[in-house]
Amino acid sequence: METSPLAGRLTGRFVAGQTLEQELEVCRRLNQQGILVTVDHLGEKVTSLEEARSSRDAYLDTLSRIAQQKLEASVSVKLSQFGLGLSEEVCRQSAQCLVSRASEVGGLVEFDMESHETVDSNLAIVTGLHERFGRVRSVIQAYLYRSAGDIAMLCRNRVPVRLCKGAYQEPPAVAFPRKADVNENYKRLSEVLLEQGVYPALATHDPEMIDHALAFVERKGIPKEGFEFQMLYGIRRDLQDRLIAGGYRLRLYVPYGGAWYPYFMRRLAERPANLLFLARNLLRR
Ligand code: FDA
């Protein structure tokens, strides 16, 4: 699938392209529209340390190019891409190398959160790097029962947080099975972050979550520069336009690279109506 010539047509709405050049072009266009970016070099769960190193090198290159071109963009990384499942030590060293580069060039590294088994190691690595360099953002998933405690810890340590609902299939032993409970938790946690966090990022396309946050910041007099919304490239462009027109800060998560299959499938699973979009693109000449 990933090397098929059909790929561009299938994924074009959600993925910037296969190359860093294509990614940077999209960043430039979005920056011109007043939109911030976070760059994701697609890939997850590498199967060798060799692959993990080449993923780290791709990110190092990306950080340098963003700085050279003065783009308003962070990078988003999955620790499984750096070999978390193979060697936690090698993974930690690669993450350190990346954050150290970010501190040299004035960049920012956002560490995506993956399945629940990885949360402890992810938070240990990210908080350690924050203490040493700053320049990081941690991600918390509202569907996990533990997240209120994790957010309290991150706020105490002044680590910036991105709050999302969570995209992995998790068992009821660790995550709220009902969507309504995830939404309630998202609202509660976003209030904590907006009041006690450091420049929080609210990552969601859900108008109910967005309106809740907007009403809260209005009530508390929190300035528009004190937080940002984040959305995925190609999703709910109507809402993106609304936030930009309202003067809010918005960052889009823009992936690029050849390994688009798992990312793309998660987006389809989140919203089966995307299958219609897919079918239309396949049939279009
Ligand atoms: P919800 O799923 O309830 O969707 C609300 C509305 O948004 C839908 O009704 C629909 O209109 C629209 N929508 C949502 N998904 C769509 C899709 N795929 N296609 C079209 N429309 C869609 N997860 C994670 O586990 N770890 C992470 O590190 C991150 N990082 C991250 C960064 C950013 C910037 C974003 C926006 C999201 C993530 N996520 C993530 C994914 C997140 O956890 C979640 O799976 C999706 O954002 C969907 O949840 P919503 O909050 O949008 O709500």
Coordinates of C-alpha atoms and ligand atoms in Angstrom, one line a residue:
M1 CA 0.0 0.0 0.0
E2 CA 2.7 2.5 1.1
T3 CA 4.6 2.3 -2.1
S4 CA 1.6 2.2 -4.5
P5 CA 1.4 5.0 -7.0
L6 CA -2.2 5.5 -5.8
A7 CA -0.9 6.6 -2.4
G8 CA -0.8 10.4 -3.1
R9 CA -4.4 10.4 -4.3
L10 CA -5.5 8.4 -1.3
T11 CA -3.7 10.4 1.4
G12 CA -3.3 13.9 -0.1
R13 CA -5.9 15.4 2.2
F14 CA -4.2 14.1 5.4
V15 CA -0.5 13.9 4.5
A16 CA 1.7 16.7 3.1
G17 CA 3.6 14.3 0.8
Q18 CA 6.4 11.8 0.8
T19 CA 9.4 14.2 1.1
L20 CA 10.6 16.9 3.6
E21 CA 10.5 19.4 0.7
Q22 CA 6.8 18.8 0.3
E23 CA 6.2 19.1 4.0
L24 CA 8.1 22.4 4.3
E25 CA 6.1 23.8 1.4
V26 CA 2.9 23.0 3.3
C27 CA 4.3 24.6 6.5
R28 CA 5.2 27.8 4.6
R29 CA 1.7 28.0 3.1
L30 CA 0.0 27.4 6.5
N31 CA 2.3 29.9 8.2
Q32 CA 1.3 32.5 5.6
Q33 CA -2.3 31.9 6.7
G34 CA -1.4 32.5 10.3
I35 CA -1.4 28.8 11.2
L36 CA 1.4 27.2 13.3
V37 CA 2.5 23.7 12.4
T38 CA 3.9 20.6 14.1
V39 CA 5.7 18.3 11.7
D40 CA 5.3 14.5 12.0
H41 CA 7.7 12.3 10.1
L42 CA 5.5 9.2 9.7
G43 CA 6.6 6.0 11.2
E44 CA 6.0 4.1 14.4
K45 CA 7.2 0.9 16.2
V46 CA 10.5 0.4 14.4
T47 CA 11.9 -3.1 14.3
S48 CA 15.6 -2.4 14.5
L49 CA 17.9 0.1 16.1
E50 CA 19.2 1.0 12.6
E51 CA 15.7 2.1 11.7
A52 CA 15.4 4.0 15.0
R53 CA 18.6 5.9 14.2
S54 CA 17.5 6.8 10.7
S55 CA 14.3 8.1 12.1
R56 CA 16.2 10.3 14.7
D57 CA 18.4 11.6 11.9
A58 CA 15.3 12.6 9.8
Y59 CA 14.0 14.5 12.8
L60 CA 17.4 16.2 13.4
D61 CA 17.4 17.3 9.7
T62 CA 13.8 18.5 10.0
L63 CA 14.6 20.7 13.0
S64 CA 17.5 22.3 11.3
R65 CA 15.6 23.0 8.1
I66 CA 12.7 24.5 10.1
A67 CA 15.1 26.9 11.8
Q68 CA 17.0 27.7 8.5
Q69 CA 13.7 28.6 6.8
K70 CA 12.4 30.4 9.9
L71 CA 9.2 28.4 9.9
E72 CA 6.8 28.5 12.8
A73 CA 6.8 24.8 13.4
S74 CA 7.6 22.3 16.1
V75 CA 8.2 18.6 15.5
S76 CA 6.0 15.7 16.8
V77 CA 7.7 12.4 17.6
K78 CA 6.6 9.0 18.7
L79 CA 9.1 7.4 21.0
S80 CA 8.4 4.0 19.4
Q81 CA 10.0 5.5 16.3
F82 CA 13.1 6.0 18.3
G83 CA 13.1 2.3 19.4
L84 CA 11.3 2.5 22.8
G85 CA 10.2 -1.1 22.4
L86 CA 13.7 -2.3 21.6
S87 CA 16.0 -0.3 24.0
E88 CA 14.7 2.4 26.4
E89 CA 18.3 3.7 26.8
V90 CA 18.9 4.1 23.0
C91 CA 15.5 5.7 22.7
R92 CA 16.2 8.1 25.6
Q93 CA 19.6 9.1 24.0
S94 CA 18.0 9.8 20.6
A95 CA 15.3 11.9 22.3
Q96 CA 18.0 13.8 24.2
C97 CA 19.9 14.4 21.0
L98 CA 16.8 15.8 19.3
V99 CA 15.9 18.1 22.2
S100 CA 19.4 19.3 22.5
R101 CA 19.3 20.2 18.8
A102 CA 16.0 22.0 19.5
S103 CA 17.6 24.0 22.2
E104 CA 20.4 25.0 19.9
V105 CA 18.1 26.2 17.1
G106 CA 15.2 27.5 19.1
G107 CA 12.9 24.6 18.2
L108 CA 10.3 22.6 20.1
V109 CA 9.8 18.8 20.3
E110 CA 6.3 17.5 21.1
F111 CA 6.3 13.9 22.3
D112 CA 3.2 12.1 21.1
M113 CA 1.6 9.6 23.5
E114 CA 1.0 6.0 22.3
S115 CA -0.6 3.0 24.0
H116 CA -1.0 2.9 27.7
E117 CA 1.9 0.5 28.4
T118 CA 4.3 3.2 27.2
V119 CA 3.0 6.1 29.4
D120 CA 5.3 5.7 32.3
S121 CA 8.5 5.5 30.2
N122 CA 7.3 8.4 27.9
L123 CA 6.6 10.7 30.9
A124 CA 9.9 9.8 32.6
I125 CA 11.9 10.6 29.4
V126 CA 10.0 13.8 28.6
T127 CA 10.1 15.3 32.1
G128 CA 13.8 14.4 32.4
L129 CA 14.5 16.3 29.1
H130 CA 12.3 19.2 30.1
E131 CA 14.3 19.6 33.3
R132 CA 17.5 19.7 31.4
F133 CA 16.6 21.6 28.2
G134 CA 13.0 22.9 28.3
R135 CA 11.9 22.9 24.6
V136 CA 9.4 19.9 25.0
R137 CA 5.7 19.4 25.1
S138 CA 4.2 16.3 26.7
V139 CA 0.9 14.7 25.5
I140 CA -1.9 13.5 27.7
Q141 CA -4.9 11.4 26.7
A142 CA -8.2 12.2 28.3
Y143 CA -9.5 8.6 27.9
L144 CA -7.0 7.2 30.5
Y145 CA -8.2 7.1 34.1
R146 CA -4.7 8.1 35.3
S147 CA -4.5 11.3 33.3
A148 CA -5.7 13.7 36.0
G149 CA -2.7 12.6 38.2
D150 CA -0.3 12.9 35.3
I151 CA -1.5 16.4 34.5
A152 CA -1.1 17.5 38.1
M153 CA 2.5 16.2 38.0
L154 CA 3.3 17.9 34.7
C155 CA 1.8 21.2 35.9
R156 CA 3.9 21.0 39.1
N157 CA 7.0 20.5 36.9
R158 CA 5.9 23.4 34.6
V159 CA 5.9 21.0 31.5
P160 CA 3.7 22.2 28.7
V161 CA 1.0 19.7 27.7
R162 CA -1.0 18.8 24.7
L163 CA -4.4 17.3 25.7
C164 CA -6.1 14.9 23.2
K165 CA -8.9 12.4 23.7
G166 CA -6.7 9.4 22.8
A167 CA -6.5 7.3 19.6
Y168 CA -5.6 3.8 20.6
Q169 CA -7.8 0.8 21.3
E170 CA -7.5 0.5 25.1
P171 CA -9.1 -1.9 27.6
P172 CA -11.7 -0.7 30.2
A173 CA -9.3 -1.6 32.9
V174 CA -7.2 1.6 32.0
A175 CA -9.5 3.8 29.9
F176 CA -13.1 5.1 30.0
P177 CA -15.0 2.9 27.6
R178 CA -17.9 5.4 27.1
K179 CA -17.3 8.4 24.8
A180 CA -19.4 10.6 27.1
D181 CA -17.0 10.0 30.0
V182 CA -14.0 10.7 27.8
N183 CA -15.6 14.0 26.9
E184 CA -16.4 14.9 30.5
N185 CA -12.8 14.1 31.5
Y186 CA -11.5 16.2 28.5
K187 CA -13.5 19.2 29.7
R188 CA -12.3 18.8 33.3
L189 CA -8.6 18.4 32.3
S190 CA -8.7 21.3 29.8
E191 CA -9.9 23.5 32.7
V192 CA -7.0 22.4 34.9
L193 CA -4.5 23.0 32.1
L194 CA -5.9 26.4 31.2
E195 CA -5.7 27.5 34.8
Q196 CA -2.6 25.8 36.1
G197 CA -0.6 24.7 33.0
V198 CA 2.1 26.3 30.9
Y199 CA 0.8 27.4 27.5
P200 CA -1.5 24.3 27.0
A201 CA -2.5 22.9 23.6
L202 CA -6.0 21.6 23.2
A203 CA -5.9 19.1 20.4
T204 CA -9.4 18.3 19.3
H205 CA -11.9 18.8 16.4
D206 CA -14.9 18.4 18.7
P207 CA -16.9 21.7 18.6
E208 CA -18.3 20.8 22.1
M209 CA -14.7 20.6 23.6
I210 CA -13.7 23.8 21.8
D211 CA -16.8 25.8 22.9
H212 CA -16.3 24.6 26.4
A213 CA -12.7 25.8 26.5
L214 CA -13.7 29.1 24.8
A215 CA -16.4 29.8 27.4
F216 CA -14.0 28.9 30.2
V217 CA -11.2 31.2 29.0
E218 CA -13.8 34.0 28.6
R219 CA -15.1 33.5 32.1
K220 CA -11.6 33.4 33.6
G221 CA -10.1 36.2 31.5
I222 CA -7.4 34.0 30.1
P223 CA -5.7 35.8 27.1
K224 CA -5.8 34.3 23.6
E225 CA -2.0 34.1 23.6
G226 CA -2.0 31.9 26.7
F227 CA -2.9 28.7 24.9
E228 CA -3.4 27.1 21.5
F229 CA -5.8 24.8 19.7
Q230 CA -4.3 21.9 17.7
M231 CA -6.0 19.9 14.9
L232 CA -4.9 17.4 12.3
Y233 CA -4.1 18.6 8.8
G234 CA -7.1 18.1 6.5
I235 CA -9.7 17.6 9.2
R236 CA -12.5 20.0 10.1
R237 CA -11.2 22.9 8.0
D238 CA -14.5 24.8 8.8
L239 CA -13.5 24.8 12.5
Q240 CA -9.9 25.8 11.7
D241 CA -11.1 28.8 9.8
R242 CA -13.5 29.8 12.6
L243 CA -10.7 29.8 15.2
I244 CA -8.3 31.7 13.0
A245 CA -11.0 34.3 12.2
G246 CA -11.6 34.6 15.9
G247 CA -7.9 35.5 16.5
Y248 CA -7.1 32.2 18.3
R249 CA -3.8 30.4 18.0
L250 CA -4.1 27.2 15.9
R251 CA -1.4 24.6 15.2
L252 CA -1.9 21.9 12.6
Y253 CA -0.3 18.5 12.9
V254 CA 1.1 17.8 9.4
P255 CA 2.5 14.4 8.7
Y256 CA 4.8 13.5 5.8
G257 CA 6.8 10.4 4.7
G258 CA 6.3 7.0 3.2
A259 CA 5.0 5.1 6.3
W260 CA 1.6 6.6 6.2
Y261 CA -0.5 3.5 6.5
P262 CA -1.1 3.2 10.4
Y263 CA -1.7 7.0 10.6
F264 CA -4.1 7.0 7.8
M265 CA -6.0 3.9 9.1
R266 CA -6.4 5.6 12.6
R267 CA -8.0 8.6 10.8
L268 CA -10.4 6.3 8.9
A269 CA -11.3 4.4 12.1
E270 CA -12.0 7.6 14.0
R271 CA -14.6 8.6 11.4
P272 CA -16.0 5.9 9.1
A273 CA -17.4 8.7 6.9
N274 CA -13.9 9.3 5.7
L275 CA -14.3 6.0 3.7
L276 CA -16.6 7.9 1.4
F277 CA -14.0 10.5 0.9
L278 CA -11.5 7.7 0.1
A279 CA -13.9 6.0 -2.3
R280 CA -14.5 9.3 -4.2
N281 CA -10.7 9.8 -4.6
L282 CA -10.2 6.3 -5.8
L283 CA -12.9 6.7 -8.4
R284 CA -11.9 10.2 -9.5
R285 CA -9.7 10.3 -12.6
Ligands
FDA1 P1 -14.0 13.2 18.2 O1 -13.3 11.9 17.8 O2 -15.2 13.1 19.1 O3 -14.4 13.9 16.9 C1 -15.1 15.2 16.9 C2 -15.4 15.6 15.5 O4 -14.2 15.8 14.8 C3 -16.1 14.5 14.7 O5 -17.5 14.5 14.9 C4 -15.7 14.9 13.3 O6 -16.4 16.0 12.8 C5 -14.3 15.4 13.5 N1 -13.2 14.3 13.3 C6 -12.5 13.7 14.3 N2 -11.7 12.8 13.7 C7 -11.9 12.9 12.4 C8 -11.3 12.3 11.3 N3 -10.3 11.3 11.5 N4 -11.7 12.6 10.1 C9 -12.7 13.5 9.9 N5 -13.2 14.2 10.9 C10 -12.9 13.9 12.1 N6 -3.9 10.7 20.0 C11 -3.1 10.0 20.8 O7 -3.5 8.9 21.3 N7 -1.8 10.4 21.0 C12 -1.3 11.6 20.5 O8 -0.2 12.0 20.7 C13 -2.2 12.4 19.7 N8 -1.8 13.6 19.1 C14 -2.7 14.4 18.5 C15 -2.3 15.6 18.0 C16 -3.3 16.5 17.4 C17 -2.9 17.8 17.0 C18 -4.6 16.0 17.3 C19 -5.7 16.9 16.7 C20 -5.0 14.8 17.7 C21 -4.1 13.9 18.3 N9 -4.4 12.6 18.7 C22 -3.5 11.9 19.5 C23 -5.7 12.0 18.2 C24 -6.8 12.2 19.2 O9 -6.5 11.5 20.4 C25 -8.2 11.8 18.7 O10 -8.1 10.4 18.3 C26 -8.6 12.6 17.5 O11 -8.2 13.9 17.6 C27 -10.1 12.6 17.4 O12 -10.7 13.1 18.6 P2 -11.5 14.5 18.6 O13 -11.0 15.2 19.9 O14 -11.3 15.3 17.4 O15 -13.0 14.2 18.9

